[in-house]
Coordinates of C-alpha atoms in Angstrom, one line a residue:
Chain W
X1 CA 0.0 0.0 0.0
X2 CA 1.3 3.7 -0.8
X3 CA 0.6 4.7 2.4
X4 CA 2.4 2.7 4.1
X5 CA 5.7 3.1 1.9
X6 CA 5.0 6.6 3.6
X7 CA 4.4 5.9 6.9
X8 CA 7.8 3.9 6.4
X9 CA 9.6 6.5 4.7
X10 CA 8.7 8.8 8.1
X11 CA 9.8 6.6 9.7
X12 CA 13.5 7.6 8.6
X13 CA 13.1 11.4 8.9
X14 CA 16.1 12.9 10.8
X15 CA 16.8 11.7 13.8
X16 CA 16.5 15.5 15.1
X17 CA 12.7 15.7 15.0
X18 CA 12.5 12.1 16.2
X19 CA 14.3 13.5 19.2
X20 CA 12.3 17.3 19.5
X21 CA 9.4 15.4 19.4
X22 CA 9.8 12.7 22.0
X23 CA 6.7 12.4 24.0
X24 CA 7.4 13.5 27.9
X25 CA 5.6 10.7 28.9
X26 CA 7.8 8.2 27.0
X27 CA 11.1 10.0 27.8
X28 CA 14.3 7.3 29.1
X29 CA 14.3 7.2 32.5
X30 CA 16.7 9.4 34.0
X31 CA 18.7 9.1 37.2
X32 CA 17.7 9.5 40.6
X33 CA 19.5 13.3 40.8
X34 CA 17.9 14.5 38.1
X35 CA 14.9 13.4 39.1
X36 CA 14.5 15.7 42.1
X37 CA 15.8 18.8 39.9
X38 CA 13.6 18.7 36.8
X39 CA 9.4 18.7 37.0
X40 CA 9.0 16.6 34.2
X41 CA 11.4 13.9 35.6
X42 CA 9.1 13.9 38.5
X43 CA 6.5 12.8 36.2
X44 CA 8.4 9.2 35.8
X45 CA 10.0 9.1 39.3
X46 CA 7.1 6.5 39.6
X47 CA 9.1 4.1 38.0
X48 CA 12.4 5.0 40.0
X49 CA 10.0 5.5 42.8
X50 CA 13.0 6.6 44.5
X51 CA 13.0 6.7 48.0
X52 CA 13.2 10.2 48.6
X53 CA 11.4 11.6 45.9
X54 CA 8.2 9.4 47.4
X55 CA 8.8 11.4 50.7
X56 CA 9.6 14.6 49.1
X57 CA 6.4 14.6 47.4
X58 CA 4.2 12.9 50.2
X59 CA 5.5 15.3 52.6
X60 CA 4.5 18.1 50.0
X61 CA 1.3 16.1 49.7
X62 CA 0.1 15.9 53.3
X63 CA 1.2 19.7 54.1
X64 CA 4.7 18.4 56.1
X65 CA 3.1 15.5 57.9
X66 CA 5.9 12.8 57.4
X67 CA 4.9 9.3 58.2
X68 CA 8.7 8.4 59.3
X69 CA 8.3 5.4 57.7
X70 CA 11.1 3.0 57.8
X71 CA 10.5 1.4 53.7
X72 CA 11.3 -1.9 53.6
X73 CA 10.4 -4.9 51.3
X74 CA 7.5 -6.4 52.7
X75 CA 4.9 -3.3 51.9
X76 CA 3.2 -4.3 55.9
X77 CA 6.7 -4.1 57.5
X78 CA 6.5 -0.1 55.6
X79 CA 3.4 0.6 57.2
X80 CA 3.7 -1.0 60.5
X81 CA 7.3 1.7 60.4
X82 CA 4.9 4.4 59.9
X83 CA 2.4 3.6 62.2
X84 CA 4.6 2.7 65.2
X85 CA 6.9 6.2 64.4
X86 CA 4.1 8.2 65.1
X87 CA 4.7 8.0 68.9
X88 CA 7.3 10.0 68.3
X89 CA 5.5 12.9 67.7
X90 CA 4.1 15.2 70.2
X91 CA 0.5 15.4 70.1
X92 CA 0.6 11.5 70.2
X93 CA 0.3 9.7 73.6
X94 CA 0.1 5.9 72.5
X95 CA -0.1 4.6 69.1
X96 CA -0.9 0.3 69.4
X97 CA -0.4 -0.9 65.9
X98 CA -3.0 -4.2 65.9
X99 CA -3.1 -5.7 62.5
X100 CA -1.2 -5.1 59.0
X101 CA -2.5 -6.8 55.9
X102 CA -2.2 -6.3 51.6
X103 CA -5.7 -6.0 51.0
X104 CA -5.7 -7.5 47.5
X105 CA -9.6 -6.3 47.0
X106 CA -8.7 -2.9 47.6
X107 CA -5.6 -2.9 45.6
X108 CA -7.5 -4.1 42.5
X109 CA -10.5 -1.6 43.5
X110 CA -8.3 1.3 43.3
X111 CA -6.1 0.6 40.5
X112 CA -9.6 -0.6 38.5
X113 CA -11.0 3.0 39.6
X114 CA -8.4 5.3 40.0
X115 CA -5.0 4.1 38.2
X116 CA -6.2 2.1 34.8
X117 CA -6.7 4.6 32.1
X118 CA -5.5 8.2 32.1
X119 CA -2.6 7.6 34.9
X120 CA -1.6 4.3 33.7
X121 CA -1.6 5.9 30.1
X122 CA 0.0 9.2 31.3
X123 CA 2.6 7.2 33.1
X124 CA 3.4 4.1 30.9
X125 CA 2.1 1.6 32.9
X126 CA 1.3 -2.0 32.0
X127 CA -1.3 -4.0 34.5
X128 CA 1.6 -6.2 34.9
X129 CA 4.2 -3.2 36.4
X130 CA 1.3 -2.2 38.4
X131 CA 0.9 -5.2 39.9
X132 CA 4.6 -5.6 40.7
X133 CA 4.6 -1.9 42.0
X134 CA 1.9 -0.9 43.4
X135 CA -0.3 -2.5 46.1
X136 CA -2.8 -1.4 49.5
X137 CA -1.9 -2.0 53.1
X138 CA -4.6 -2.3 55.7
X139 CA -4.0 -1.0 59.3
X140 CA -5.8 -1.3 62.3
X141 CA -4.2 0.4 65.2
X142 CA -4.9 2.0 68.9
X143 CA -4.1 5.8 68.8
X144 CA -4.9 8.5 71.9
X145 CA -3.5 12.2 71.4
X146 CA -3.1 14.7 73.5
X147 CA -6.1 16.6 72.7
X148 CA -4.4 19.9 73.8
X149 CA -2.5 20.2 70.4
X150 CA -4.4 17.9 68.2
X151 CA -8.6 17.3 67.0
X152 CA -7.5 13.7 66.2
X153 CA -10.0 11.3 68.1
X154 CA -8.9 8.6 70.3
X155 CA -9.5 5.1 69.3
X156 CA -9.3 1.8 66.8
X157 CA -8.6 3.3 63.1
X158 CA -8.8 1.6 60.2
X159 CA -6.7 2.7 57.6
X160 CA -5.3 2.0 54.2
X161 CA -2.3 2.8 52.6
X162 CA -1.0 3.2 49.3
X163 CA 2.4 1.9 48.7
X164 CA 4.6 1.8 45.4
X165 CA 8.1 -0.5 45.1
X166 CA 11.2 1.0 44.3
X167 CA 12.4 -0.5 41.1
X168 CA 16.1 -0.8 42.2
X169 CA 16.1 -1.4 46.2
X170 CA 12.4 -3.6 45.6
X171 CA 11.4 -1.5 48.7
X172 CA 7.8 -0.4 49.4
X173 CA 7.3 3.2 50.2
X174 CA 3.7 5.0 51.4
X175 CA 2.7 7.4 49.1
X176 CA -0.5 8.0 50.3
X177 CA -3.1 7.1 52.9
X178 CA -6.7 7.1 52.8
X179 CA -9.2 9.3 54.9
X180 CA -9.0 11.7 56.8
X181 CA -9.6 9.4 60.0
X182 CA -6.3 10.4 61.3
X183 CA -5.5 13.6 60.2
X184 CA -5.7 17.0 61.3
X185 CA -8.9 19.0 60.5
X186 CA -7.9 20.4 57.2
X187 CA -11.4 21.8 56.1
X188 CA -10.6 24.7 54.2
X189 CA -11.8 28.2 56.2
X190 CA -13.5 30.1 53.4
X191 CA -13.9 33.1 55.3
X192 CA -10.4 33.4 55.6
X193 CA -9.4 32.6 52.2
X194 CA -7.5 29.1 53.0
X195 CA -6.8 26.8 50.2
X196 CA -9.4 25.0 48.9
X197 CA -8.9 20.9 48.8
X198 CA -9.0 19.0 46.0
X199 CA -12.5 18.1 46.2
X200 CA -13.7 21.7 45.9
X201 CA -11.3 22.6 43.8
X202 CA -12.7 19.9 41.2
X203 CA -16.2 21.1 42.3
X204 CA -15.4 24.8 41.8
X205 CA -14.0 23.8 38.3
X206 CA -17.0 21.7 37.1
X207 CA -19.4 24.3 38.2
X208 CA -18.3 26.6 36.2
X209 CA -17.9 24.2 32.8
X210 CA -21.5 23.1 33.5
X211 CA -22.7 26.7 33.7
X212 CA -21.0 27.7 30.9
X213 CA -23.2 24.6 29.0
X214 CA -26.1 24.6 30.6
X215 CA -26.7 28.0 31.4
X216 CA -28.3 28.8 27.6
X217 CA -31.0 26.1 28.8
X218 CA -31.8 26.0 32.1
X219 CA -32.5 27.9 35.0
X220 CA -31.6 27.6 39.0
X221 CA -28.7 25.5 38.1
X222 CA -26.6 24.2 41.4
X223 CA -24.5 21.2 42.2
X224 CA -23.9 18.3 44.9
X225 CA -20.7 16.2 45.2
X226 CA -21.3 12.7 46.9
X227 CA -19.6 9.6 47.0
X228 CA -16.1 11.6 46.3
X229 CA -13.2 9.3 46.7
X230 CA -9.1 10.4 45.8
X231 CA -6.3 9.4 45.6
X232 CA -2.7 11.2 45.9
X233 CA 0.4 9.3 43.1
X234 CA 3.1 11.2 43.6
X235 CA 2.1 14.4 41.5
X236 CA -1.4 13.0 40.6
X237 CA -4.5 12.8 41.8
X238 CA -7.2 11.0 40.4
X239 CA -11.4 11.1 42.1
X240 CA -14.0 9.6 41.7
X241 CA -17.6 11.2 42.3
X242 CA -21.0 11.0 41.7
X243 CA -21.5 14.7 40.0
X244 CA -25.5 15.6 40.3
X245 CA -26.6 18.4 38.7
X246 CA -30.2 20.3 39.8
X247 CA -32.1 22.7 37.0
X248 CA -36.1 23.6 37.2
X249 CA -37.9 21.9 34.4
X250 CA -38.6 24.2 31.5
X251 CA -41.6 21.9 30.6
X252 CA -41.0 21.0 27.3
X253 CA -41.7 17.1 27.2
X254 CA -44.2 17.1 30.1
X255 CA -45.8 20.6 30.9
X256 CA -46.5 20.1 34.8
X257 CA -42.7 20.0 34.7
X258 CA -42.1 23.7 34.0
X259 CA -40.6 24.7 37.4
X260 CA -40.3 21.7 39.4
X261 CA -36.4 20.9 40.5
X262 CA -34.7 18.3 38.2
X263 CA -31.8 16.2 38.6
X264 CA -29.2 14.5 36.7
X265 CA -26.2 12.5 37.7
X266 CA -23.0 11.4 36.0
X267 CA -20.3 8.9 37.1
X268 CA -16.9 10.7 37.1
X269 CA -13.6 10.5 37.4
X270 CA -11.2 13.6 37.5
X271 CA -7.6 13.4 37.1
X272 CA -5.1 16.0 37.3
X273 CA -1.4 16.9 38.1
X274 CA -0.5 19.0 41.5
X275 CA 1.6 22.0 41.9
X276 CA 4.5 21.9 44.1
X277 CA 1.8 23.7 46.4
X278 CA -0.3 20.8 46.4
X279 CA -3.3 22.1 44.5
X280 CA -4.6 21.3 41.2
X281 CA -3.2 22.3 37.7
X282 CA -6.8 22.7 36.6
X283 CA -4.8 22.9 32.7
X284 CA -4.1 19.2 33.4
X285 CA -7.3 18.6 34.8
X286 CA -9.7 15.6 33.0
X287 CA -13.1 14.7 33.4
X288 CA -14.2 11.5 32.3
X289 CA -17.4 10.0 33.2
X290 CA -18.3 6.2 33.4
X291 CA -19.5 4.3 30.1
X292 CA -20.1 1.4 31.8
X293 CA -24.0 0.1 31.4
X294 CA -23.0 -2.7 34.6
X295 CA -20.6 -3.8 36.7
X296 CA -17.4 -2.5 37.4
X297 CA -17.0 1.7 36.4
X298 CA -15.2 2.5 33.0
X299 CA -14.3 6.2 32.5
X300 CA -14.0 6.5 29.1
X301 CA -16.2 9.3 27.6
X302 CA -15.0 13.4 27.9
X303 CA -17.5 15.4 30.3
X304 CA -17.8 17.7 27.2
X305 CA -19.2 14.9 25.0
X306 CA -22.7 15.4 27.2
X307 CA -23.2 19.0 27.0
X308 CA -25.9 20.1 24.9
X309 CA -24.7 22.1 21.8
X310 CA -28.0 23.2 20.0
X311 CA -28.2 26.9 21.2
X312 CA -24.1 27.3 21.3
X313 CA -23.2 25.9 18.1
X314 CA -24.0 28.1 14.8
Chain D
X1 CA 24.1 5.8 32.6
X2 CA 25.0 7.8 29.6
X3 CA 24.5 6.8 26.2
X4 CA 27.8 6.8 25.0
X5 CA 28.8 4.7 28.5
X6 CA 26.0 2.7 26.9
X7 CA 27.7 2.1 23.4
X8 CA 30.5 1.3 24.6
X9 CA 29.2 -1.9 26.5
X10 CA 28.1 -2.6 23.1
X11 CA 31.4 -2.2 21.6
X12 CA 33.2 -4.2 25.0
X13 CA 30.8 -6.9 23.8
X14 CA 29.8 -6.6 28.2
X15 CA 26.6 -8.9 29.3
X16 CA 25.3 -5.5 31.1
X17 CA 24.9 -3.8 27.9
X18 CA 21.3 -5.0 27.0
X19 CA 20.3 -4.4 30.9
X20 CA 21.8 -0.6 31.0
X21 CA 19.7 0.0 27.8
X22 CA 16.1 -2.1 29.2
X23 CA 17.0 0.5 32.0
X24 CA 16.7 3.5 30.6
X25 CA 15.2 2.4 27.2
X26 CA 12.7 -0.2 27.9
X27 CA 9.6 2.5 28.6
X28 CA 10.6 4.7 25.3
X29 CA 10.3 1.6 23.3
X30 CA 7.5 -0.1 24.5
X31 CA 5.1 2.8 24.1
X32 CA 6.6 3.0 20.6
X33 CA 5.8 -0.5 19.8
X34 CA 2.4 -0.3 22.0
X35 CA 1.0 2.7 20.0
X36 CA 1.8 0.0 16.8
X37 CA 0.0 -2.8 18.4
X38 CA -2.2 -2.0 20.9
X39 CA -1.0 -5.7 22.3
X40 CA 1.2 -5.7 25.4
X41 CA 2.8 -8.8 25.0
X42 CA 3.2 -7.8 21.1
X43 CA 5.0 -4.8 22.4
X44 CA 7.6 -6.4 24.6
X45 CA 8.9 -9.1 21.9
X46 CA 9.7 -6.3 20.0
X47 CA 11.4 -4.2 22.6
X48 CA 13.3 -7.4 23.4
X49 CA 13.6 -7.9 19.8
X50 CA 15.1 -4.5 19.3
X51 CA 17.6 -4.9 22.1
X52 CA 19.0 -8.2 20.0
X53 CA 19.3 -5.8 16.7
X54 CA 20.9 -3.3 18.7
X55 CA 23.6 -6.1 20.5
X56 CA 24.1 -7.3 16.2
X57 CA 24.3 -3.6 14.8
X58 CA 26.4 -2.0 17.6
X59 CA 29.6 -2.7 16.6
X60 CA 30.0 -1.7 14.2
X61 CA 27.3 0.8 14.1
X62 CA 28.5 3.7 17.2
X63 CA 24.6 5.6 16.7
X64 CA 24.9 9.4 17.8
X65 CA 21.8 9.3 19.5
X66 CA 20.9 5.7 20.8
X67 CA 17.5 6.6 21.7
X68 CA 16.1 7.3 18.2
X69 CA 18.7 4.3 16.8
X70 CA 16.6 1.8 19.0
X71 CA 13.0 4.0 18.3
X72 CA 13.6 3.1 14.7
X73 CA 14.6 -0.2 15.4
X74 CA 11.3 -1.1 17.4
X75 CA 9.5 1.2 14.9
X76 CA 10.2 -0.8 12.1
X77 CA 9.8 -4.2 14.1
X78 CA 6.3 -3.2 15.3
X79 CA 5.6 -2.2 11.9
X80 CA 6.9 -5.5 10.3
X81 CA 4.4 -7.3 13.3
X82 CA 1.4 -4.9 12.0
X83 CA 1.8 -6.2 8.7
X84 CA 1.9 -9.7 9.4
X85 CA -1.2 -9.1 12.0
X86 CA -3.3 -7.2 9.2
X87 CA -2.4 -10.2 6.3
X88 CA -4.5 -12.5 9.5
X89 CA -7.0 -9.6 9.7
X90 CA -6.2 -8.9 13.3
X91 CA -4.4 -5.4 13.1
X92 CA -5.4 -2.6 15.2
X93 CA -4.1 0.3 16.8
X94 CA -3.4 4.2 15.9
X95 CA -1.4 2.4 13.0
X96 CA -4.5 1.9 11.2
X97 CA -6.1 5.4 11.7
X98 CA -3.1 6.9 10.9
X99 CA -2.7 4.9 7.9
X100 CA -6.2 6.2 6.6
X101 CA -5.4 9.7 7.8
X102 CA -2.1 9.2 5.4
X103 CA -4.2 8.0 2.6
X104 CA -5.5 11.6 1.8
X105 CA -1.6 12.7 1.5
X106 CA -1.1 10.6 -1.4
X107 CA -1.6 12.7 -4.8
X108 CA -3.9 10.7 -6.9
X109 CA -2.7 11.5 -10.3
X110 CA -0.6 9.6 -12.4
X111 CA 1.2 11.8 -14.9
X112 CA 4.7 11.3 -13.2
X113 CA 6.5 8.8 -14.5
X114 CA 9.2 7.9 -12.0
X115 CA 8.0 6.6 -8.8
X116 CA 10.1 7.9 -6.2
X117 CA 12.5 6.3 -4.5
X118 CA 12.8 5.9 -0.7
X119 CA 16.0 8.0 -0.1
X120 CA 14.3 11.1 -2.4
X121 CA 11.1 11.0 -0.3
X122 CA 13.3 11.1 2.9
X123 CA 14.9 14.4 1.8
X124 CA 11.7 15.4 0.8
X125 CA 10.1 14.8 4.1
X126 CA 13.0 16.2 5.9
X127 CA 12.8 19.5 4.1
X128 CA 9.1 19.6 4.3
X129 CA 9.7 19.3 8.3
X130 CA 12.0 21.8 8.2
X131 CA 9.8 24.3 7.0
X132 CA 7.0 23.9 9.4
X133 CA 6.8 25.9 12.8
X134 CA 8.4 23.8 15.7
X135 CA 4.7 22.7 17.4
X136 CA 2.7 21.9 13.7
X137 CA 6.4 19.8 13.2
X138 CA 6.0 17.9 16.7
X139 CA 2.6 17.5 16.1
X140 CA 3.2 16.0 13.2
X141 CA 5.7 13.4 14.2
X142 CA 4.1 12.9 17.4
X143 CA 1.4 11.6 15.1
X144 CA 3.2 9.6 12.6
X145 CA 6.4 8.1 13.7
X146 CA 5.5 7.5 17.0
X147 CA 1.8 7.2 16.1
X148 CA 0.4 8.7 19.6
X149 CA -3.0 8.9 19.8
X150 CA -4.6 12.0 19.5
X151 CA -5.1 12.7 22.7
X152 CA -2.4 11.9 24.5
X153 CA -0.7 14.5 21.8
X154 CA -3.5 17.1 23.0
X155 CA -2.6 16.4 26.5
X156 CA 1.1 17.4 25.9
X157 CA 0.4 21.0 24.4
X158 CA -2.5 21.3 26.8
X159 CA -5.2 21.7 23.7
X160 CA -7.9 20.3 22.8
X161 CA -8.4 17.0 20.4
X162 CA -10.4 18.9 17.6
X163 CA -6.8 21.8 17.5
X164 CA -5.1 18.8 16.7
X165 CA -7.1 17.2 14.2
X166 CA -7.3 20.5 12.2
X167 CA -3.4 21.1 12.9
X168 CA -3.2 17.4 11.1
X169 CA -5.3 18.2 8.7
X170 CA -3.6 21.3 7.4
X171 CA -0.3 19.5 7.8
X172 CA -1.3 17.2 5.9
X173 CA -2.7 19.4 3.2
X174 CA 0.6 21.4 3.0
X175 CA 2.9 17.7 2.8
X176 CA 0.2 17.1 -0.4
X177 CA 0.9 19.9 -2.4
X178 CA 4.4 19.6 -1.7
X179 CA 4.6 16.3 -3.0
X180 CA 2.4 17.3 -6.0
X181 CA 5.0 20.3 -6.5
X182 CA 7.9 17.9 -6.5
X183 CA 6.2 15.1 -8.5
X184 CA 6.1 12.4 -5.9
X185 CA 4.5 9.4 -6.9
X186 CA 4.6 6.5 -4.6

């Protein structure tokens, strides 16, 4: 076929636009060093997972709170480290660390929901590196704090963490945790202008891209957030949501509906890059909502693809 | 390790040689060769392929830039696996769309008398590149030698798919007419 001689021929253009044009997300791994000192090397430190990148960016992740984990190469051995450091600090009175487990459910759960598609993609991984470098840790532990310097309650916790291997050293390192079960209240104070988290930042975002679509067509728009779920990779973050959207009927299939509050809800997943601040790069930001009829969610199609285009098209 | 540290593993004939370039290679090629075959198991023969026709070419080949050296070399083995896979009517992948997108390149008349020949079409495509603006040119290659979907090529210059398709589209007007001014027949 002719167009294949060409697509050969192309294939032997100069080797300089081969090279301007290699994709960042494809670029040879680079060492460690480098790593730390350039933003798009960050990008594949997930690979690396070197050691201290994964605390550099969990401690930019989690606003400075280190878990002084100790990595090692059973992933339970990592967390039990973490959870049994946190004596050491001083709003903690007693930390009793009762069970560590790989929860293989959740592990498939959140690489199913959160990792497989614009991550994996993004990053370059295969099912078969993620399974090799990436897995969930279940704690159950005692904690009591000393409720003069911290809101943390006293009690059992459950808690799971997300680990990924080190390519070299085959250690496991936390880079994230879920919950907020035994963190400090950060709720963002609006009054005072505090950063928003991620979940109102992503809610903030698709507010405004749904009234910029909907507003042509409907009145007393507004918009709920439930079932939000994220997780923190190094740089990433990737949510899941159910996004509802409320309009009054204009009427127009069924009269008696002119007025009266109507919903709709979409399946989504947002994924995004953070700044070295930890907040979104809403320019990275994609919003993908769930194709999947049954069974297990699939977040294939673009938000955009839904929004009407009768009154904003010519 | 550096690339020249690399090559000269090659050249010292050293067992660590295909290892230091899985290392730092293995990811570069296998989203080459995945783009090609949408088959993940596909993709690694031929990066593992490729690292055995780098160990035969190098010596005596010393490549200036070993990255694009092995990119072409599990280029043109995921091609030569496309092939076979279309002949048993099981080819997929951005290979396909970009083949059709290609298609419209191709000038359909044929007054010329000399097909061209694949060195002359090289130069041609190299000075065509050289004339377009650095992002149309990225976009461009992005699209066909490393076939990248087109939105993973939007997501890298932070634009939408539909810029990209008409940046394509023009491109690929523009490479048309400069084949028709040149004479190509393929």
């Amino acid at each position: 076929m002719k167009n294949e001689k060409l697509l050969c021929s192309i294939g032997n253009i100069a080797d300089k636009y081969i090279a301007e044009a290699q994709p960042v997300a494809v670029q040879p791994q680079k060492s460690k060093v480098v790593m730390l000192f350039r933003k798009t090397s960050i990008r594949a430190a997930a690979v690396a997972a070197s050691l201290l990148l994964c605390a550099f960016t969990y401690y930019i992740a989690t606003g400075g709170d280190l878990w002084l984990q100790q990595p090692a190469k059973n992933p339970t051995e990592t967390v039990r480290s973490a959870i049994e450091n946190q004596v050491g600090k001083d709003y903690t009175i007693r930390i009793e660390g009762k069970s560590f487990e790989i929860d293989e459910v959740e592990t498939a759960r959140v690489v199913e929901r959160f990792i497989s598609g614009v991550i994996a993609e993004r990053r370059g991984w295969s099912d078969e590196y993620l399974a090799e470098h990436f897995i969930v840790v279940k704690a159950v532990y005692y904690a009591e704090y000393d409720h003069t310097q911290t809101t943390r309650s006293d009690g059992d916790v459950v808690q799971y963490f997300y680990l990924t291997r080190d390519i070299q050293s085959k250690e496991w390192t936390i880079v994230d945790n879920s919950g907020n079960m035994n963190r400090p209240n950060e709720k963002p104070d609006l009054e005072t202008g505090a950063a928003l988290s991620l979940q109102e930042q992503i809610e903030s975002y698709l507010a405004e891209l749904f009234n910029e679509a909907y507003t042509p067509y409907y009145d007393g728009l507004h918009y709920e957030i439930s079932n939000y779920e994220e997780i923190i990779l190094d740089d990433e973050c990737a949510a899941t949501f159910l996004w509802t959207m409320y309009h009054l009927g204009k009427g127009w299939d069924v009269a008696s509906d002119e007025g009266v509050e109507t919903q709709g809800n979409f399946n989504l997943q947002a994924t995004a890059t953070l700044n070295s601040d930890g907040e979104l790069d809403v320019s990275t930001l994609i919003i993908l909502a769930d194709s999947s009829a049954v069974g297990a969610p699939n977040y294939t199609i673009p938000i955009e693809d839904f929004f009407p285009d009768q009154l904003t098209t010519p | 390790m550096e690339d020249s540290t690399i090559i000269d593993l090659f050249w010292e004939r050293s067992d660590t040689a295909i290892g230091e370039t899985a290392k730092k290679y293995s990811r570069y090629c296998h989203s080459i060769a995945f783009n090609i075959l949408l088959n993940k198991e596909d993709a690694e023969e031929c990066v593992n392929d490729t690292y055995l026709n780098a160990w035969n070419a190098i010596p005596p080949k010393r490549p200036n830039c070993l990255a694009t050296f092995l990119g072409k070399i599990t280029r043109n083995l995921s091609l030569d696996k496309f092939k076979k896979y279309s002949a048993a009517k099981r080819g997929h992948g951005q290979m396909e769309i970009a083949l059709s997108e290609l298609d419209e390149v191709l000038p359909s008349t044929t007054s010329v008398e000399q097909a061209m020949d694949e060195k002359e079409l090289m130069t041609l495509l190299d000075e065509f590149l050289e004339g377009l603006e650095k992002q149309k040119r990225i976009i461009f290659v992005q699209r066909y030698w490393y076939l990248m979907p087109i939105k993973a090529i939007a997501e890298q210059f932070n634009i939408g798919e539909s810029q990209v398709k008409s940046t394509l589209f023009r491109i690929r007007k523009e490479l048309k007419s400069h084949f028709e001014r040149e004479g190509v027949m393929l």
